[in-house]
Amino acid sequence: MSEFTVPARVSGEQDGADSLDFLVVRAADELYGLPGASVREVMRWRAPTPVPGAPPVLPGIISQRGVVLPVVDLRLALGLPGAPPERSARLVIIQHEAGDLALFVDAVIDLVPLAAAARAQPPAALDPARARMLAAVARYADHPLALLNLAALIAAVQEGL
């Protein structure tokens, strides 16, 4: 497992109205940013209740505060190899217009503001199936940070990837 240190400022970060908050999470050895406005809660990992016939990307459902949510394994949704949960594993409760869900991530790293100038288009060389789930790319502590497009991620899961 890789260790990531929290930088004093994010590369390219500027104060201003065009800055958006992103929750930095780890899936395998890669960093991803979730739009902070869509994150409702971060909770410790707990095993979901399996649903018969569900694809591997949906390991089950959980009930959180009286709401039943599907659990989506972010590793599998992004085409990364699956792994059992570690001590740092978390469920990130996402509230989005396309649907609410719990994202299973390997770790939650930080909540950082990113100015529009710090965000760039994903590289054209990426696999198209994976690239459609990215809104932009940035840098975090000298590591690449892929900013997720939650609507595209939810649509891909609903389509069965």
PDB file of C-alpha atoms in Angstrom, residues 10 18-25 32-39 108-116 118-119 135-136 138 140 145-150:
ATOM      1  CA  VAL A  10      -2.403  21.450  -3.808  1.00  0.00           C
ATOM      2  CA  ASP A  18     -13.830  28.943  -9.265  1.00  0.00           C
ATOM      3  CA  SER A  19     -12.487  26.544  -6.625  1.00  0.00           C
ATOM      4  CA  LEU A  20     -14.395  23.313  -5.891  1.00  0.00           C
ATOM      5  CA  ASP A  21     -13.823  20.857  -3.037  1.00  0.00           C
ATOM      6  CA  PHE A  22     -12.919  17.251  -3.851  1.00  0.00           C
ATOM      7  CA  LEU A  23     -12.677  14.286  -1.496  1.00  0.00           C
ATOM      8  CA  VAL A  24      -9.451  12.447  -2.360  1.00  0.00           C
ATOM      9  CA  VAL A  25      -9.814   8.663  -2.100  1.00  0.00           C
ATOM     10  CA  TYR A  32      -9.453   9.728  -7.328  1.00  0.00           C
ATOM     11  CA  GLY A  33     -11.367  12.881  -6.487  1.00  0.00           C
ATOM     12  CA  LEU A  34     -15.072  12.850  -5.654  1.00  0.00           C
ATOM     13  CA  PRO A  35     -16.980  16.144  -5.865  1.00  0.00           C
ATOM     14  CA  GLY A  36     -17.266  17.332  -2.266  1.00  0.00           C
ATOM     15  CA  ALA A  37     -20.785  18.656  -2.813  1.00  0.00           C
ATOM     16  CA  SER A  38     -21.966  15.093  -3.566  1.00  0.00           C
ATOM     17  CA  VAL A  39     -20.385  13.459  -0.508  1.00  0.00           C
ATOM     18  CA  VAL A 108     -10.059   8.389   2.282  1.00  0.00           C
ATOM     19  CA  ILE A 109      -7.072  10.720   2.067  1.00  0.00           C
ATOM     20  CA  ASP A 110      -8.160  14.366   2.229  1.00  0.00           C
ATOM     21  CA  LEU A 111     -10.691  17.033   1.281  1.00  0.00           C
ATOM     22  CA  VAL A 112      -9.002  19.595  -0.962  1.00  0.00           C
ATOM     23  CA  PRO A 113     -10.073  22.678  -2.917  1.00  0.00           C
ATOM     24  CA  LEU A 114      -9.068  22.671  -6.576  1.00  0.00           C
ATOM     25  CA  ALA A 115      -9.209  25.792  -8.694  1.00  0.00           C
ATOM     26  CA  ALA A 116     -10.460  25.487 -12.272  1.00  0.00           C
ATOM     27  CA  ALA A 118      -5.619  23.195 -11.617  1.00  0.00           C
ATOM     28  CA  ARG A 119      -8.042  20.870 -13.453  1.00  0.00           C
ATOM     29  CA  ALA A 135     -14.410  14.687 -15.464  1.00  0.00           C
ATOM     30  CA  ALA A 136     -10.838  15.992 -15.267  1.00  0.00           C
ATOM     31  CA  ALA A 138      -5.236  17.270 -11.455  1.00  0.00           C
ATOM     32  CA  TYR A 140      -2.234  15.948  -5.458  1.00  0.00           C
ATOM     33  CA  LEU A 145      -5.516  12.743  -9.290  1.00  0.00           C
ATOM     34  CA  ALA A 146      -8.390  11.592 -11.513  1.00  0.00           C
ATOM     35  CA  LEU A 147     -11.591  13.553 -10.820  1.00  0.00           C
ATOM     36  CA  LEU A 148     -14.614  11.296 -11.211  1.00  0.00           C
ATOM     37  CA  ASN A 149     -17.753  12.118 -13.176  1.00  0.00           C
ATOM     38  CA  LEU A 150     -20.361  10.662 -10.805  1.00  0.00           C
TER      39      LEU A 150
END
